[in-house]
XYZ file of N, CA and C in Angstrom:
234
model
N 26.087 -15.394 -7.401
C 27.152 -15.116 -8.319
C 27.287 -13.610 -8.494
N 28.367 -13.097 -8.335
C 28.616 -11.631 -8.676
C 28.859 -11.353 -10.100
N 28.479 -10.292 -10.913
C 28.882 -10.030 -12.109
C 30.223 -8.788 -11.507
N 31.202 -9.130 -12.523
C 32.388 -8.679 -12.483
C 31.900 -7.265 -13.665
N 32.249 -6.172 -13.573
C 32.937 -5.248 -14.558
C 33.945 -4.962 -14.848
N 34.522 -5.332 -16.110
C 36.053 -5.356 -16.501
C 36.096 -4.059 -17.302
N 37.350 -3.497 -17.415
C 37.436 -2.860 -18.730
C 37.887 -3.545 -20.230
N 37.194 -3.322 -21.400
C 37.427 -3.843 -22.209
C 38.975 -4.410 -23.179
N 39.607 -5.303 -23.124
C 41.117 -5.223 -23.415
C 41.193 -4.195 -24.951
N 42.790 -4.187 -25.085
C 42.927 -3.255 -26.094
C 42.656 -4.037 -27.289
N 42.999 -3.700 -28.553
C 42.731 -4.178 -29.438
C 44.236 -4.882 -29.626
N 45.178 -4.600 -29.265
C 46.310 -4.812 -29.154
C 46.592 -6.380 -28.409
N 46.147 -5.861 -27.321
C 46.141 -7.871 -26.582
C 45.000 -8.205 -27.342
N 43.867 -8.112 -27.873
C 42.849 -8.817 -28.575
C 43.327 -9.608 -29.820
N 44.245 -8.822 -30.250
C 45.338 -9.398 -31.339
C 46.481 -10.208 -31.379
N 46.864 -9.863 -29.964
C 47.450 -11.274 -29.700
C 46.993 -12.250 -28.871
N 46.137 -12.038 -27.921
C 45.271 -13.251 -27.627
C 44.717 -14.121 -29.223
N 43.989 -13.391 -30.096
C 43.450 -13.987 -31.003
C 44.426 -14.942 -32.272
N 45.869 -14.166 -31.892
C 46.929 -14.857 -32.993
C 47.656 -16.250 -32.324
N 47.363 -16.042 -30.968
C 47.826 -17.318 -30.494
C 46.904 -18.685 -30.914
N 45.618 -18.231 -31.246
C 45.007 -19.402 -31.539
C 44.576 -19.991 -33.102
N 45.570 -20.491 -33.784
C 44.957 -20.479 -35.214
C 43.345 -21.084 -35.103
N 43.863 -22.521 -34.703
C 42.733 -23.638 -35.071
C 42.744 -24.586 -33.490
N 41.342 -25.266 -33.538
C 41.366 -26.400 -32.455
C 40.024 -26.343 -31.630
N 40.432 -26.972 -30.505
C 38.815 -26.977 -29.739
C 38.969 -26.134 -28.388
N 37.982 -25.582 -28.596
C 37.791 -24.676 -27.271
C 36.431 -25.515 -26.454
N 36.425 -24.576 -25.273
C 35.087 -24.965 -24.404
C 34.564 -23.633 -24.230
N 33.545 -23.667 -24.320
C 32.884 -22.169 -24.509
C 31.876 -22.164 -23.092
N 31.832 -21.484 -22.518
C 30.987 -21.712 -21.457
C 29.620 -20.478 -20.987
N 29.079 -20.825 -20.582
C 27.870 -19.502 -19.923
C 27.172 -20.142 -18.564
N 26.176 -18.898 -18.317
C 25.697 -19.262 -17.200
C 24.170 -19.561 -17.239
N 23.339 -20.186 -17.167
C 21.881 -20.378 -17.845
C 21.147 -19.579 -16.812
N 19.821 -19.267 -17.467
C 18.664 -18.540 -15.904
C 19.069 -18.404 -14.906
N 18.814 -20.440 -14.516
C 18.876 -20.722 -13.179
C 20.096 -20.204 -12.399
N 20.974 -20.084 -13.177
C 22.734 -20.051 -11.930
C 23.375 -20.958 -12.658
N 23.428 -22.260 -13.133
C 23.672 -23.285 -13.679
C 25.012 -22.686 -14.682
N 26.316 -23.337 -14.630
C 27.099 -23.397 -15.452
C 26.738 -24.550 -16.427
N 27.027 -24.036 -17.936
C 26.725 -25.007 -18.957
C 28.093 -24.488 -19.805
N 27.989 -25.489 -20.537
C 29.473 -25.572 -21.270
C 29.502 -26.540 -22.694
N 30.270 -26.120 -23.483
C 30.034 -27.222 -24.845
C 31.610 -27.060 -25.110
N 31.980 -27.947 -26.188
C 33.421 -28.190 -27.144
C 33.062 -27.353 -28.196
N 33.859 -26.798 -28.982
C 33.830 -25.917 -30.413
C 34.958 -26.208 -30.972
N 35.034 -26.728 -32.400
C 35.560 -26.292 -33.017
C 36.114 -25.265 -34.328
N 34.984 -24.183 -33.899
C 34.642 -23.631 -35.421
C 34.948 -22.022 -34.533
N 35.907 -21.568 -33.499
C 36.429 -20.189 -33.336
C 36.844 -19.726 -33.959
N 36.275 -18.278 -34.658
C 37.164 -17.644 -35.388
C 37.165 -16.278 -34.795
N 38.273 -15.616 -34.869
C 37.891 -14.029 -34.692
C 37.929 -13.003 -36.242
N 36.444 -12.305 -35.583
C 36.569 -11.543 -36.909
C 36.368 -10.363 -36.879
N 36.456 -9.624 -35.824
C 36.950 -7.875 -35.724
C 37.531 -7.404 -34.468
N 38.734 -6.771 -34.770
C 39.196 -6.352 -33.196
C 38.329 -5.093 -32.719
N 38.024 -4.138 -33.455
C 36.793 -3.236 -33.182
C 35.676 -3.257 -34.197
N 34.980 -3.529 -33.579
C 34.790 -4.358 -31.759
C 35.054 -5.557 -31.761
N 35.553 -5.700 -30.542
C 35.980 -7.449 -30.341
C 34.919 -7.925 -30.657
N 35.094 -8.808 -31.803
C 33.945 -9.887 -32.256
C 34.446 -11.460 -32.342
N 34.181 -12.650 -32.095
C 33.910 -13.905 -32.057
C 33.568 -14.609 -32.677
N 33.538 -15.526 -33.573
C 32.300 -16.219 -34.013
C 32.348 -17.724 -33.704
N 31.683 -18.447 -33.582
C 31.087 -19.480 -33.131
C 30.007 -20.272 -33.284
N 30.171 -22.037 -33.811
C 28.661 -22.622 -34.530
C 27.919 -23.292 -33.363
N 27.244 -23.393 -33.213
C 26.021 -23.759 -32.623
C 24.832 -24.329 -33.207
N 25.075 -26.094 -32.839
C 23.789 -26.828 -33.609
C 22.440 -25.893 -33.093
N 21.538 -25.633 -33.832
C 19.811 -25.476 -33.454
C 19.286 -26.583 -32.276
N 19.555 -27.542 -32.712
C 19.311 -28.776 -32.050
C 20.016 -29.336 -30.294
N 20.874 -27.946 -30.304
C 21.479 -28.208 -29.156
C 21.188 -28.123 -27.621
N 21.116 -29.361 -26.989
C 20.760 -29.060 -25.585
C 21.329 -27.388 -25.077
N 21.711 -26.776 -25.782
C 22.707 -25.799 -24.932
C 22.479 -24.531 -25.562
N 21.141 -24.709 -26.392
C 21.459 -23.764 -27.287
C 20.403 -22.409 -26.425
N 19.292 -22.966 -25.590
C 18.199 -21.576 -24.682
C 19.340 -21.520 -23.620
N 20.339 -21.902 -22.833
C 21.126 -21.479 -22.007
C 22.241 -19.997 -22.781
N 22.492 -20.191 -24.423
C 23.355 -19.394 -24.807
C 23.041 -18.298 -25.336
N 21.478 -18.696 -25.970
C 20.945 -17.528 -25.957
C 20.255 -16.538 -25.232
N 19.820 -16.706 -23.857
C 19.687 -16.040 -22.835
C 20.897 -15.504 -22.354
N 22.369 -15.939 -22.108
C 23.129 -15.639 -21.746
C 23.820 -13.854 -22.304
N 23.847 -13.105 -20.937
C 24.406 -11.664 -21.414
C 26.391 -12.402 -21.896
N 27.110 -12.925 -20.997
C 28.064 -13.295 -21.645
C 28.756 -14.484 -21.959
N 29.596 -14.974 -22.320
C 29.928 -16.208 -22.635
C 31.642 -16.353 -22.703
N 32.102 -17.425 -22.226
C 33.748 -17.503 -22.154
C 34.332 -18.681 -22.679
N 35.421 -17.985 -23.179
C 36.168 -19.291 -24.208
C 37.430 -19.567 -23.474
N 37.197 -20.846 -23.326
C 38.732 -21.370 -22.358
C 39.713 -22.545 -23.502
């Protein structure tokens, strides 16, 4: 797997990426140790700073998914 370097979007599309989404379910995804794509449902996205782009997101303790997300450098919301 290659890691991509992006430049960071503006705060400007961060604001409207983030206004398009009031409420609903996302799939949040990462990549674990191994290589392994892992993935869960959310419904608890919120955004809560355009600087810096910040996220927030719940996560049972209890979750099969939860040492894949916390090892993970990044994570994507589709």
């Amino acid at each position: 797997m290659v890691d991509a370097v992006l430049d960071p979007p503006s705060a400007t599309l961060l604001r409207c990426a983030f206004g398009r989404f009031p409420t609903g379910v996302t799939i949040i995804t990462c990549v674990d140790a191994q290589g392994q794509r892992v993935g869960l449902t959310a419904n608890s996205l919120v955004s809560l700073s355009l600087e810096p782009a910040l996220l927030g997101w719940s996560l049972r303790l209890q979750s099969p998914s939860m040492a894949a997300f916390l090892q993970a450098k990044h994570f994507a919301v589709n």
